C-alpha cells in the first residue's frame, strides 16, 4: 500500500486525535478532522480517485491545490466537488463522478482504447452525414457529456453577501503576501489579507518546511500578521476575479465578500506545471508541490519508492523532503540548467541517485504507477528513448516549472512577457495600484520574495498617497526554475497536456497542422484550457508546443485570456440573498382580504378583479360602474408635481399638446413622445397655479417620465422643480352615475359642474384630510380621482365604501377598467401602441399641437403627419357572434396577408356586442371593407370598423349635473 | 464508428488536410475586400465564390477567425421574430443552417432543441401570441403554450419563480436550435478558402480609400490594397469602420455578457428564455449550462466582464431552476453588441458606392450568419439589395421606415 | 463594479446611476427630414470622448459626464450650462 500516514508533522492541518467516518462508493472510510476527501482516501490506500472526461482513464491526486479536476466527487447535496480541497465531514457520502458502475470497473474505461479514433476535434468531422443520423449520434454523445449528476430536488441555500472595504487588499498569504500585509499595515493602511487555504503561510508550510531560516521567518511573519491591528486575515477565501475599479469579490466560507480596495497586492504565487510524458496522468504521478502539500498538510506519504523529475531546485528539495519522511527516492532525473552539478552532488552524497541530463520518458502501470522509463535528453529537449532505463517505483514527482497565478493581474490590465531564464511568463506591466509581489513576479528565493513584497508596497504606498511612484527594484531570480521544454513525444502518445480535456501532445500538433495554428484557434478547436481548471496546468505547455511548431517565441505565440472565475463558484453563492422589492398601495391589504386576484404592473401588483370567477366578477364590476358606483385603487399612477416660473415652458416642451394655456383649476390630456415621435407615455396635466402643475403618468413609466422632465429642465435651462410624489401619495377613482352622491357628503366643497367642472382639479379636504380632486373620464362615467396621503386615502376609501353601501358600491379591478375604457375608446399605451407607434397611427392627431414651435418629437411628427402607414381603428363584431372571442394580438387578415392585429377586445355589456381596437394597414383603415380577424384554430371572424366612440360619444354621462348621472 | 474517424484513426492525422491555407502576403488588388473574419464575413466570402463566381476576395480580420461575436454568443438559432420581414429572413437562415453541416462538411452540431420564451405577465403573453400568429402565418412553428407544457419539458422548473414572477405561459418555438458557433466560422472559412478566397488574420484595416464618391481600396497595417467593393461585417467594431468613411449610423455598442457552468450530465434539452427575468439558458453538448442576460446598462467598447452580471444572472436563474443553485460558474466573457434603435440589422448598399454594410446585429447576429452571408454576397454581386434584406436597408432611418421588431420588448437572443 | 464620482455626494457605484445616452441637441425649426432623422436615430458610435447624461437615483440628479467610451474612464464633470440650449416658446 503506497499511500499511508506519515509521522505527525509540525504544520499539518489534520487533528489525529479524532476520527470521522464517511463512505466512498458505499465503502466505509475514515478521516481525521482537517482531511480533504482526497487526502482521506489516499491515506486509506485508495489512489484511483476519478476517471477522465473523454477516455475515462484512471486518474488520481496531482496538485492538492484545487486543481485536481479529475478527482471530482458527488455528495447527496452537491456535485463536481473538488476532493483535493473539500474537507471530509462526519457521515459524508461521497461517490465518484463520470463513471458507470464503480471507479475501478467503470463501464466506459474501454474508451481509452478507442482514443486513436477520437482524435482532436473528431466531433467536427463525423456524424453529420447523412443528416438524418445526427440526432442518433448526438444522443450517444450527449449521454457521455458532463461530469457529475444534478438532482432536481436540490433547493438553493441563499446567504447574504457582504461588502468589504479596505485600503490595501493582499491576495495570497505566502511569504510575499505576509510581508506585504505587514508593510502596508505599518504604513498606516487598513489591510485585508486573503488566502485560499485554511491557514496562512503558503509555501513556507511545505516547500520551505525544515529550512531553518525560513521556519524562523515564517513564525515571525505569521505571528506579527496575526497580531497586527491593521491586518484582517481572511482564510479559506478565494479572490474570484478583478473587476473595474478594484472591485474584487472574495468567496469566503460564509459567502461572498465584495471588496472595494484602494490598492491591491497580488501575492498569488505560481502554479506548478506538469511534465508531458507517456502516461503522465496515471495515479501516482504528482506535482512535486502536490506531494509536499499532501505530506505536510495532511500527513500522508504518497509513495514507497519514487522517482523525482526535477528541472529546478524545488524538485531537489521535494526529493529530500520525501526521503526524510521515509520515501525511497529511487532516482532524481534532472534536465536543464535549473539543477547544477553541485546540487546533484548534494543529493548523491545523501544516497539519492541523480541522472543529470535525463528525463522521464514514460510511466508504466495500468491503474497506478509501477515504474518509469527514463532517458537522456539534450538541451533542446530531444529525448533519446533508445538509451532509456526502466526504474521500478510507485510514484513520480514532477518539478519542471511554474506558471504565474497572474489571472487577476491580467484582469486588472497587467501584461506578461516570457522570461527565458525562469521559463515562465512574468509581469511586464501593471497599474500603479494593482501590484504583483513574490513568485508571481518572478522572485523565487525567500529573500527575493520578501524584498519584492517590500518594494511592491513602497510603490503602492506612493501611488495611494498621490506621490511619485518610485521605479521597480528588480527582485527576479536569475537562476532557472523550470524546463523550457518539459515535453516528450511517445509513439503510443497518452502524454497529456490537458488532464481536464484529455488532450495529448499529438492532439495539439494535429490541431495546428489542420490550420488552427494561432493560440486562440488552437484553444477553441482542441478545447485546451477550457475544462474546469481553465488551463491552469495546460495553457503554458500548449503555448510552448505551438511556439515550437511555428518556430517562434512564446511571446509571439501569445496567450489566451484569463477570465473570471479563478475557481468555479456556485450559482447560489453568486446569487446571495433573494430580494424582490415590490411596491404596495395603501389599500393592498384590503384588496387581499377582499379576495382580489392580482396582476403584475411593473413593480406593483394591481387587483385584476375581485372574486373567484373572473368572467362574472368583471361583468358585475363593469355593470356597477355603468349603473351605480365603483371604486378603483389607482395609486400606481405616476404623480409628479411641477413648480416654478418655467413650469409651463417645461410641459409645453415635453408634451405634444399645449400646456401653457391650461386654465387654472383644469386638466388636459398629456401625451409624451420621443425624438422619433413614438408614443412613450400618457397621463393628465392639471394646473393648480400659474407656476404649479400636477401630472399623472402611466404606472410603468412614472420614473422614466420624471427623469425626462428633470433632464429637460436642465437641458433647456429652465427655472423649475419637479417632484416625484408617486410613492408619497395614493389615489383612487370613485366613478359611476352615483359617484357625486356618494362623495358629496365626505367633501368640503360643492361638486356641481360650476364648482368642479369636467376636467377640473382642486385641492380640498375629504373626510377632513387634505386631498386633491380631479374630474377624470377614463372609463366614461362621472368620476372623481382623489389623491391623498396613504393614511388619509385609506380613511377615504373606507368612508366611500360606507357611504356607497346603499348604492351597492363595489371595488373594481384593472380588467373591468380595461373594458370600460375600451367602450370609451381610450388607448392604453403599451397595449394599443407598440414600440414604434406615433400619435397619428394611434388615431390621435388631435393630441399633436404642431402650432407649438417646439416640443420633444415635434420635428419628427411635423414630417410624419399624414404619412402614417397604419392606424388604430375601432371595430365591432356582430351581436350574435358565437364561439370564443378573438384575442388580443390575433391578426387582421386582408387578401390572405397580414394587415394588422387586434390590440384590445372585449364583450361590451353596454353595446351588447364584442368591441375592439385594431392597428391595421392604412389602406384597410381608409376603406369601408369588413375586418377579418384570424382567431384561434384559424377561425376567421368578421367584424366591422366603426367611426364613432362605442359608448356615450357626446360625454353626457360625465356631466356632474346630468340628472341621469346623478339621479 | 463513423468511417471518417476510422480512416483518420488508422491512417494517422498527417493526411488530414488543413482547414485554412498558410497565410501569404496581401495582393495589390482584390475585387472584393470583406472586413471581418467572423461567421458573417466568411459566409459572405463563401457565397460570393460559390454562388457568384467572385473569388478574388480577401477577408481581413484584425484578430483571429471567429474571435469576435461569432465565438462569444450563446449559439441560439431561432426564427420566432415579430415582423414578417424578420420571420422570413431568420427562417431562411434557419433553413440554410439545417443543411450546413453537410454543405460545408463539418459537423456544426446543429441541434434542434425547441425554444421556450416564458411569459410572466399577461402583457408578455400578449406579445407571445403576436409572435406566434405572425410566425404561423409564415409557416414557422411557434405557438403559445401553458405553464404545464413548460414544466413537462423543463425538469425541475419552479413555475412560481420563487413567487414573484409566476410563469403564465410561453411561446414555444419548435425549430429553436443551437450549434457550435466556432465551427460555423471554420466551415465557411474552409469552404471559401477552397475556392480561392484569401483569409488574412491579424490584419487590421486602418482606412478606406475613396475617389469620386466610390470606394477604391483599403489601407491596412500590412499595407494598402485596391478593390472595387468593401463589405464591412464587423459587428461591434462597425462604428470604427463607418467613421473611416464619415457615414453616420444609429449603431451604439453595448457589451453583452455570458457565462458557463462546469459540465454536468445533461438534464436540460430545450432552450429557455425569460424576458422578465432577463435570463436565457441551454445546456451544451459538453454538459455546460450556457447562460446570458440583457446587454450591459451603458455603452462601452470593451469585452471586460462585470461581477454584477453573474450575480444578477445567478439570482434570477435559480428562481427559475432552483436546483441549479449548486452548479458552479466556471467562466464568464463578453462581446460587443452593435445595437440599432429598431432591433433590426442594417444591411446592404450605403450612400457610398462600393461600400456595403452588414451590421446592427445586436444580440442576434449568430443565427443570421448563413443568410447574411448569402444575401450580402448577392447584394455585392448585383450592386443592389437582395429582396430579403431590403427592409433592413441603410436609409430606412432617414425616411422613418423602421422595422417593427421592437414591439416584442423582451430579451432578444 | 465601476464607480462614478458624483459631483454632489462623492464616489458612488454604477448601480446607483441610470445611463441617459449621449448629449445631443435637436433641430429646432422646420428641419429637413434627414436632419430630424439624424437627431432621432444617429449616434456617435465610435470610441471617443463623449458627453453623456447620467442620472443619480438616490439624489435624483442628472449629470453630464465626459467619458472615454473605449477606456471607460470619466474625464470630466461637465457643468449643465455647457450643454443647455433655449427652446422656442409660443
mmCIF file with all atom_site columns, N, CA and C in Angstrom, chain A residues 243-245 247 260 649 653 658 675-676 703 706-708 710-712 714-717 851-854 859-860 863, chain C residues 1-3 18 20 22 24 26-28 31-33 36 39-41 53 55 60 62 80 83-85 87-90:
data_model
loop_
_atom_site.group_PDB
_atom_site.id
_atom_site.type_symbol
_atom_site.label_atom_id
_atom_site.label_alt_id
_atom_site.label_comp_id
_atom_site.label_asym_id
_atom_site.label_entity_id
_atom_site.label_seq_id
_atom_site.pdbx_PDB_ins_code
_atom_site.Cartn_x
_atom_site.Cartn_y
_atom_site.Cartn_z
_atom_site.occupancy
_atom_site.B_iso_or_equiv
_atom_site.pdbx_formal_charge
_atom_site.auth_seq_id
_atom_site.auth_comp_id
_atom_site.auth_asym_id
_atom_site.auth_atom_id
_atom_site.pdbx_PDB_model_num
ATOM 1   N N  . UNK A 1 243 ? -12.305 43.088 -11.120 1.00 0.00 ? 243 UNK A N  1
ATOM 2   C CA . UNK A 1 243 ? -13.223 43.830 -11.982 1.00 0.00 ? 243 UNK A CA 1
ATOM 3   C C  . UNK A 1 243 ? -12.926 45.320 -11.896 1.00 0.00 ? 243 UNK A C  1
ATOM 4   N N  . UNK A 1 244 ? -13.646 46.074 -12.710 1.00 0.00 ? 244 UNK A N  1
ATOM 5   C CA . UNK A 1 244 ? -13.394 47.505 -12.839 1.00 0.00 ? 244 UNK A CA 1
ATOM 6   C C  . UNK A 1 244 ? -13.297 48.211 -11.492 1.00 0.00 ? 244 UNK A C  1
ATOM 7   N N  . UNK A 1 245 ? -12.331 49.089 -11.370 1.00 0.00 ? 245 UNK A N  1
ATOM 8   C CA . UNK A 1 245 ? -12.153 49.950 -10.198 1.00 0.00 ? 245 UNK A CA 1
ATOM 9   C C  . UNK A 1 245 ? -11.921 49.150 -8.908  1.00 0.00 ? 245 UNK A C  1
ATOM 10  N N  . UNK A 1 247 ? -12.591 46.229 -7.807  1.00 0.00 ? 247 UNK A N  1
ATOM 11  C CA . UNK A 1 247 ? -13.754 45.528 -7.266  1.00 0.00 ? 247 UNK A CA 1
ATOM 12  C C  . UNK A 1 247 ? -13.425 44.045 -7.321  1.00 0.00 ? 247 UNK A C  1
ATOM 13  N N  . UNK A 1 260 ? -14.011 46.405 -2.149  1.00 0.00 ? 260 UNK A N  1
ATOM 14  C CA . UNK A 1 260 ? -13.501 47.555 -2.893  1.00 0.00 ? 260 UNK A CA 1
ATOM 15  C C  . UNK A 1 260 ? -12.242 48.005 -2.172  1.00 0.00 ? 260 UNK A C  1
ATOM 16  N N  . UNK A 1 649 ? -43.408 76.204 -19.486 1.00 0.00 ? 649 UNK A N  1
ATOM 17  C CA . UNK A 1 649 ? -42.477 76.020 -20.607 1.00 0.00 ? 649 UNK A CA 1
ATOM 18  C C  . UNK A 1 649 ? -41.979 74.584 -20.659 1.00 0.00 ? 649 UNK A C  1
ATOM 19  N N  . UNK A 1 653 ? -42.765 71.927 -23.676 1.00 0.00 ? 653 UNK A N  1
ATOM 20  C CA . UNK A 1 653 ? -41.681 71.316 -24.420 1.00 0.00 ? 653 UNK A CA 1
ATOM 21  C C  . UNK A 1 653 ? -41.684 69.804 -24.339 1.00 0.00 ? 653 UNK A C  1
ATOM 22  N N  . UNK A 1 658 ? -50.648 71.642 -26.016 1.00 0.00 ? 658 UNK A N  1
ATOM 23  C CA . UNK A 1 658 ? -50.379 72.871 -25.269 1.00 0.00 ? 658 UNK A CA 1
ATOM 24  C C  . UNK A 1 658 ? -50.627 72.628 -23.792 1.00 0.00 ? 658 UNK A C  1
ATOM 25  N N  . UNK A 1 675 ? -37.993 61.456 -29.450 1.00 0.00 ? 675 UNK A N  1
ATOM 26  C CA . UNK A 1 675 ? -37.461 62.256 -30.547 1.00 0.00 ? 675 UNK A CA 1
ATOM 27  C C  . UNK A 1 675 ? -37.921 61.752 -31.907 1.00 0.00 ? 675 UNK A C  1
ATOM 28  N N  . UNK A 1 676 ? -38.260 60.456 -31.977 1.00 0.00 ? 676 UNK A N  1
ATOM 29  C CA . UNK A 1 676 ? -38.713 59.891 -33.242 1.00 0.00 ? 676 UNK A CA 1
ATOM 30  C C  . UNK A 1 676 ? -40.229 59.977 -33.375 1.00 0.00 ? 676 UNK A C  1
ATOM 31  N N  . UNK A 1 703 ? -41.316 56.734 -13.401 1.00 0.00 ? 703 UNK A N  1
ATOM 32  C CA . UNK A 1 703 ? -39.940 57.104 -13.112 1.00 0.00 ? 703 UNK A CA 1
ATOM 33  C C  . UNK A 1 703 ? -39.265 57.656 -14.367 1.00 0.00 ? 703 UNK A C  1
ATOM 34  N N  . UNK A 1 706 ? -40.461 61.128 -14.998 1.00 0.00 ? 706 UNK A N  1
ATOM 35  C CA . UNK A 1 706 ? -39.811 62.032 -14.054 1.00 0.00 ? 706 UNK A CA 1
ATOM 36  C C  . UNK A 1 706 ? -38.390 62.345 -14.515 1.00 0.00 ? 706 UNK A C  1
ATOM 37  N N  . UNK A 1 707 ? -37.689 61.322 -14.945 1.00 0.00 ? 707 UNK A N  1
ATOM 38  C CA . UNK A 1 707 ? -36.318 61.538 -15.400 1.00 0.00 ? 707 UNK A CA 1
ATOM 39  C C  . UNK A 1 707 ? -36.271 62.420 -16.649 1.00 0.00 ? 707 UNK A C  1
ATOM 40  N N  . UNK A 1 708 ? -37.211 62.186 -17.555 1.00 0.00 ? 708 UNK A N  1
ATOM 41  C CA . UNK A 1 708 ? -37.251 63.018 -18.761 1.00 0.00 ? 708 UNK A CA 1
ATOM 42  C C  . UNK A 1 708 ? -37.466 64.492 -18.384 1.00 0.00 ? 708 UNK A C  1
ATOM 43  N N  . UNK A 1 710 ? -36.949 66.081 -15.508 1.00 0.00 ? 710 UNK A N  1
ATOM 44  C CA . UNK A 1 710 ? -35.854 66.723 -14.774 1.00 0.00 ? 710 UNK A CA 1
ATOM 45  C C  . UNK A 1 710 ? -34.674 66.985 -15.710 1.00 0.00 ? 710 UNK A C  1
ATOM 46  N N  . UNK A 1 711 ? -34.450 66.052 -16.621 1.00 0.00 ? 711 UNK A N  1
ATOM 47  C CA . UNK A 1 711 ? -33.337 66.255 -17.537 1.00 0.00 ? 711 UNK A CA 1
ATOM 48  C C  . UNK A 1 711 ? -33.609 67.403 -18.511 1.00 0.00 ? 711 UNK A C  1
ATOM 49  N N  . UNK A 1 712 ? -34.849 67.457 -19.013 1.00 0.00 ? 712 UNK A N  1
ATOM 50  C CA . UNK A 1 712 ? -35.164 68.529 -19.948 1.00 0.00 ? 712 UNK A CA 1
ATOM 51  C C  . UNK A 1 712 ? -35.097 69.892 -19.255 1.00 0.00 ? 712 UNK A C  1
ATOM 52  N N  . UNK A 1 714 ? -32.992 70.775 -17.040 1.00 0.00 ? 714 UNK A N  1
ATOM 53  C CA . UNK A 1 714 ? -31.580 71.160 -17.084 1.00 0.00 ? 714 UNK A CA 1
ATOM 54  C C  . UNK A 1 714 ? -31.157 71.536 -18.495 1.00 0.00 ? 714 UNK A C  1
ATOM 55  N N  . UNK A 1 715 ? -31.561 70.683 -19.423 1.00 0.00 ? 715 UNK A N  1
ATOM 56  C CA . UNK A 1 715 ? -31.128 70.827 -20.816 1.00 0.00 ? 715 UNK A CA 1
ATOM 57  C C  . UNK A 1 715 ? -31.626 72.160 -21.394 1.00 0.00 ? 715 UNK A C  1
ATOM 58  N N  . UNK A 1 716 ? -32.823 72.524 -20.999 1.00 0.00 ? 716 UNK A N  1
ATOM 59  C CA . UNK A 1 716 ? -33.408 73.753 -21.540 1.00 0.00 ? 716 UNK A CA 1
ATOM 60  C C  . UNK A 1 716 ? -33.161 74.958 -20.637 1.00 0.00 ? 716 UNK A C  1
ATOM 61  N N  . UNK A 1 717 ? -32.379 74.752 -19.586 1.00 0.00 ? 717 UNK A N  1
ATOM 62  C CA . UNK A 1 717 ? -32.010 75.853 -18.703 1.00 0.00 ? 717 UNK A CA 1
ATOM 63  C C  . UNK A 1 717 ? -33.195 76.491 -18.003 1.00 0.00 ? 717 UNK A C  1
ATOM 64  N N  . UNK A 1 851 ? -48.726 73.541 -33.895 1.00 0.00 ? 851 UNK A N  1
ATOM 65  C CA . UNK A 1 851 ? -48.593 75.009 -33.890 1.00 0.00 ? 851 UNK A CA 1
ATOM 66  C C  . UNK A 1 851 ? -47.569 75.459 -32.858 1.00 0.00 ? 851 UNK A C  1
ATOM 67  N N  . UNK A 1 852 ? -47.350 74.603 -31.866 1.00 0.00 ? 852 UNK A N  1
ATOM 68  C CA . UNK A 1 852 ? -46.279 74.932 -30.916 1.00 0.00 ? 852 UNK A CA 1
ATOM 69  C C  . UNK A 1 852 ? -44.959 74.936 -31.670 1.00 0.00 ? 852 UNK A C  1
ATOM 70  N N  . UNK A 1 853 ? -44.085 75.899 -31.413 1.00 0.00 ? 853 UNK A N  1
ATOM 71  C CA . UNK A 1 853 ? -42.833 75.939 -32.171 1.00 0.00 ? 853 UNK A CA 1
ATOM 72  C C  . UNK A 1 853 ? -41.915 74.773 -31.834 1.00 0.00 ? 853 UNK A C  1
ATOM 73  N N  . UNK A 1 854 ? -42.075 74.222 -30.642 1.00 0.00 ? 854 UNK A N  1
ATOM 74  C CA . UNK A 1 854 ? -41.176 73.125 -30.283 1.00 0.00 ? 854 UNK A CA 1
ATOM 75  C C  . UNK A 1 854 ? -41.813 72.246 -29.218 1.00 0.00 ? 854 UNK A C  1
ATOM 76  N N  . UNK A 1 859 ? -40.203 67.893 -34.395 1.00 0.00 ? 859 UNK A N  1
ATOM 77  C CA . UNK A 1 859 ? -39.586 67.862 -35.725 1.00 0.00 ? 859 UNK A CA 1
ATOM 78  C C  . UNK A 1 859 ? -39.954 66.597 -36.489 1.00 0.00 ? 859 UNK A C  1
ATOM 79  N N  . UNK A 1 860 ? -40.004 65.493 -35.798 1.00 0.00 ? 860 UNK A N  1
ATOM 80  C CA . UNK A 1 860 ? -40.353 64.248 -36.483 1.00 0.00 ? 860 UNK A CA 1
ATOM 81  C C  . UNK A 1 860 ? -41.828 64.224 -36.852 1.00 0.00 ? 860 UNK A C  1
ATOM 82  N N  . UNK A 1 863 ? -43.084 65.964 -39.926 1.00 0.00 ? 863 UNK A N  1
ATOM 83  C CA . UNK A 1 863 ? -42.901 65.250 -41.187 1.00 0.00 ? 863 UNK A CA 1
ATOM 84  C C  . UNK A 1 863 ? -43.792 64.028 -41.298 1.00 0.00 ? 863 UNK A C  1
ATOM 85  N N  . UNK C 2 1   ? -17.370 46.390 -9.577  1.00 0.00 ? 1   UNK C N  1
ATOM 86  C CA . UNK C 2 1   ? -18.331 47.338 -10.166 1.00 0.00 ? 1   UNK C CA 1
ATOM 87  C C  . UNK C 2 1   ? -17.675 48.703 -10.313 1.00 0.00 ? 1   UNK C C  1
ATOM 88  N N  . UNK C 2 2   ? -17.969 49.282 -11.434 1.00 0.00 ? 2   UNK C N  1
ATOM 89  C CA . UNK C 2 2   ? -17.423 50.597 -11.709 1.00 0.00 ? 2   UNK C CA 1
ATOM 90  C C  . UNK C 2 2   ? -17.947 51.608 -10.687 1.00 0.00 ? 2   UNK C C  1
ATOM 91  N N  . UNK C 2 3   ? -17.122 52.583 -10.393 1.00 0.00 ? 3   UNK C N  1
ATOM 92  C CA . UNK C 2 3   ? -17.600 53.675 -9.548  1.00 0.00 ? 3   UNK C CA 1
ATOM 93  C C  . UNK C 2 3   ? -17.585 54.976 -10.358 1.00 0.00 ? 3   UNK C C  1
ATOM 94  N N  . UNK C 2 18  ? -28.394 55.795 -13.711 1.00 0.00 ? 18  UNK C N  1
ATOM 95  C CA . UNK C 2 18  ? -29.094 55.391 -14.927 1.00 0.00 ? 18  UNK C CA 1
ATOM 96  C C  . UNK C 2 18  ? -28.417 56.095 -16.092 1.00 0.00 ? 18  UNK C C  1
ATOM 97  N N  . UNK C 2 20  ? -28.095 57.823 -19.501 1.00 0.00 ? 20  UNK C N  1
ATOM 98  C CA . UNK C 2 20  ? -29.037 58.614 -20.293 1.00 0.00 ? 20  UNK C CA 1
ATOM 99  C C  . UNK C 2 20  ? -28.602 58.850 -21.727 1.00 0.00 ? 20  UNK C C  1
ATOM 100 N N  . UNK C 2 22  ? -25.871 59.831 -24.998 1.00 0.00 ? 22  UNK C N  1
ATOM 101 C CA . UNK C 2 22  ? -25.020 60.971 -25.316 1.00 0.00 ? 22  UNK C CA 1
ATOM 102 C C  . UNK C 2 22  ? -25.810 62.268 -25.391 1.00 0.00 ? 22  UNK C C  1
ATOM 103 N N  . UNK C 2 24  ? -27.106 65.303 -27.089 1.00 0.00 ? 24  UNK C N  1
ATOM 104 C CA . UNK C 2 24  ? -27.355 65.720 -28.473 1.00 0.00 ? 24  UNK C CA 1
ATOM 105 C C  . UNK C 2 24  ? -28.346 66.872 -28.461 1.00 0.00 ? 24  UNK C C  1
ATOM 106 N N  . UNK C 2 26  ? -31.397 68.802 -30.416 1.00 0.00 ? 26  UNK C N  1
ATOM 107 C CA . UNK C 2 26  ? -32.349 68.555 -31.514 1.00 0.00 ? 26  UNK C CA 1
ATOM 108 C C  . UNK C 2 26  ? -32.376 69.721 -32.497 1.00 0.00 ? 26  UNK C C  1
ATOM 109 N N  . UNK C 2 27  ? -32.789 69.444 -33.739 1.00 0.00 ? 27  UNK C N  1
ATOM 110 C CA . UNK C 2 27  ? -33.010 70.540 -34.678 1.00 0.00 ? 27  UNK C CA 1
ATOM 111 C C  . UNK C 2 27  ? -34.219 71.336 -34.190 1.00 0.00 ? 27  UNK C C  1
ATOM 112 N N  . UNK C 2 28  ? -34.166 72.627 -34.282 1.00 0.00 ? 28  UNK C N  1
ATOM 113 C CA . UNK C 2 28  ? -35.208 73.451 -33.683 1.00 0.00 ? 28  UNK C CA 1
ATOM 114 C C  . UNK C 2 28  ? -36.347 73.767 -34.635 1.00 0.00 ? 28  UNK C C  1
ATOM 115 N N  . UNK C 2 31  ? -36.912 71.590 -39.693 1.00 0.00 ? 31  UNK C N  1
ATOM 116 C CA . UNK C 2 31  ? -35.707 70.977 -40.234 1.00 0.00 ? 31  UNK C CA 1
ATOM 117 C C  . UNK C 2 31  ? -36.057 69.995 -41.342 1.00 0.00 ? 31  UNK C C  1
ATOM 118 N N  . UNK C 2 32  ? -35.073 69.736 -42.181 1.00 0.00 ? 32  UNK C N  1
ATOM 119 C CA . UNK C 2 32  ? -35.210 68.701 -43.195 1.00 0.00 ? 32  UNK C CA 1
ATOM 120 C C  . UNK C 2 32  ? -35.435 67.362 -42.513 1.00 0.00 ? 32  UNK C C  1
ATOM 121 N N  . UNK C 2 33  ? -36.109 66.469 -43.192 1.00 0.00 ? 33  UNK C N  1
ATOM 122 C CA . UNK C 2 33  ? -36.352 65.147 -42.638 1.00 0.00 ? 33  UNK C CA 1
ATOM 123 C C  . UNK C 2 33  ? -35.034 64.470 -42.275 1.00 0.00 ? 33  UNK C C  1
ATOM 124 N N  . UNK C 2 36  ? -33.794 65.661 -39.032 1.00 0.00 ? 36  UNK C N  1
ATOM 125 C CA . UNK C 2 36  ? -34.635 65.143 -37.958 1.00 0.00 ? 36  UNK C CA 1
ATOM 126 C C  . UNK C 2 36  ? -34.246 63.695 -37.658 1.00 0.00 ? 36  UNK C C  1
ATOM 127 N N  . UNK C 2 39  ? -30.949 63.372 -35.896 1.00 0.00 ? 39  UNK C N  1
ATOM 128 C CA . UNK C 2 39  ? -31.036 63.617 -34.461 1.00 0.00 ? 39  UNK C CA 1
ATOM 129 C C  . UNK C 2 39  ? -31.730 62.467 -33.741 1.00 0.00 ? 39  UNK C C  1
ATOM 130 N N  . UNK C 2 40  ? -32.807 61.985 -34.337 1.00 0.00 ? 40  UNK C N  1
ATOM 131 C CA . UNK C 2 40  ? -33.606 60.973 -33.650 1.00 0.00 ? 40  UNK C CA 1
ATOM 132 C C  . UNK C 2 40  ? -32.857 59.649 -33.541 1.00 0.00 ? 40  UNK C C  1
ATOM 133 N N  . UNK C 2 41  ? -32.051 59.329 -34.522 1.00 0.00 ? 41  UNK C N  1
ATOM 134 C CA . UNK C 2 41  ? -31.507 57.970 -34.568 1.00 0.00 ? 41  UNK C CA 1
ATOM 135 C C  . UNK C 2 41  ? -29.984 57.885 -34.488 1.00 0.00 ? 41  UNK C C  1
ATOM 136 N N  . UNK C 2 53  ? -25.338 61.882 -20.525 1.00 0.00 ? 53  UNK C N  1
ATOM 137 C CA . UNK C 2 53  ? -26.220 62.120 -19.393 1.00 0.00 ? 53  UNK C CA 1
ATOM 138 C C  . UNK C 2 53  ? -26.195 60.917 -18.459 1.00 0.00 ? 53  UNK C C  1
ATOM 139 N N  . UNK C 2 55  ? -28.021 59.796 -14.657 1.00 0.00 ? 55  UNK C N  1
ATOM 140 C CA . UNK C 2 55  ? -28.984 60.157 -13.613 1.00 0.00 ? 55  UNK C CA 1
ATOM 141 C C  . UNK C 2 55  ? -28.628 59.409 -12.340 1.00 0.00 ? 55  UNK C C  1
ATOM 142 N N  . UNK C 2 60  ? -31.621 61.888 -7.209  1.00 0.00 ? 60  UNK C N  1
ATOM 143 C CA . UNK C 2 60  ? -32.496 62.380 -8.271  1.00 0.00 ? 60  UNK C CA 1
ATOM 144 C C  . UNK C 2 60  ? -31.865 63.532 -9.050  1.00 0.00 ? 60  UNK C C  1
ATOM 145 N N  . UNK C 2 62  ? -29.443 64.738 -12.417 1.00 0.00 ? 62  UNK C N  1
ATOM 146 C CA . UNK C 2 62  ? -28.799 64.444 -13.697 1.00 0.00 ? 62  UNK C CA 1
ATOM 147 C C  . UNK C 2 62  ? -27.422 65.094 -13.740 1.00 0.00 ? 62  UNK C C  1
ATOM 148 N N  . UNK C 2 80  ? -23.905 71.703 -16.438 1.00 0.00 ? 80  UNK C N  1
ATOM 149 C CA . UNK C 2 80  ? -25.055 71.590 -17.343 1.00 0.00 ? 80  UNK C CA 1
ATOM 150 C C  . UNK C 2 80  ? -25.206 72.801 -18.266 1.00 0.00 ? 80  UNK C C  1
ATOM 151 N N  . UNK C 2 83  ? -24.147 72.402 -21.834 1.00 0.00 ? 83  UNK C N  1
ATOM 152 C CA . UNK C 2 83  ? -24.922 71.656 -22.822 1.00 0.00 ? 83  UNK C CA 1
ATOM 153 C C  . UNK C 2 83  ? -26.339 72.203 -22.968 1.00 0.00 ? 83  UNK C C  1
ATOM 154 N N  . UNK C 2 84  ? -26.689 73.205 -22.140 1.00 0.00 ? 84  UNK C N  1
ATOM 155 C CA . UNK C 2 84  ? -28.054 73.729 -22.173 1.00 0.00 ? 84  UNK C CA 1
ATOM 156 C C  . UNK C 2 84  ? -28.283 74.560 -23.426 1.00 0.00 ? 84  UNK C C  1
ATOM 157 N N  . UNK C 2 85  ? -29.527 74.593 -23.874 1.00 0.00 ? 85  UNK C N  1
ATOM 158 C CA . UNK C 2 85  ? -29.905 75.430 -25.008 1.00 0.00 ? 85  UNK C CA 1
ATOM 159 C C  . UNK C 2 85  ? -31.333 75.903 -24.766 1.00 0.00 ? 85  UNK C C  1
ATOM 160 N N  . UNK C 2 87  ? -35.186 76.622 -25.783 1.00 0.00 ? 87  UNK C N  1
ATOM 161 C CA . UNK C 2 87  ? -36.167 76.146 -26.764 1.00 0.00 ? 87  UNK C CA 1
ATOM 162 C C  . UNK C 2 87  ? -37.122 77.277 -27.082 1.00 0.00 ? 87  UNK C C  1
ATOM 163 N N  . UNK C 2 88  ? -37.582 77.319 -28.315 1.00 0.00 ? 88  UNK C N  1
ATOM 164 C CA . UNK C 2 88  ? -38.529 78.379 -28.675 1.00 0.00 ? 88  UNK C CA 1
ATOM 165 C C  . UNK C 2 88  ? -39.877 78.127 -28.010 1.00 0.00 ? 88  UNK C C  1
ATOM 166 N N  . UNK C 2 89  ? -40.500 79.191 -27.578 1.00 0.00 ? 89  UNK C N  1
ATOM 167 C CA . UNK C 2 89  ? -41.823 79.051 -26.956 1.00 0.00 ? 89  UNK C CA 1
ATOM 168 C C  . UNK C 2 89  ? -42.794 79.934 -27.708 1.00 0.00 ? 89  UNK C C  1
ATOM 169 N N  . UNK C 2 90  ? -44.059 79.677 -27.475 1.00 0.00 ? 90  UNK C N  1
ATOM 170 C CA . UNK C 2 90  ? -45.101 80.475 -28.128 1.00 0.00 ? 90  UNK C CA 1
ATOM 171 C C  . UNK C 2 90  ? -45.104 81.895 -27.588 1.00 0.00 ? 90  UNK C C  1
#
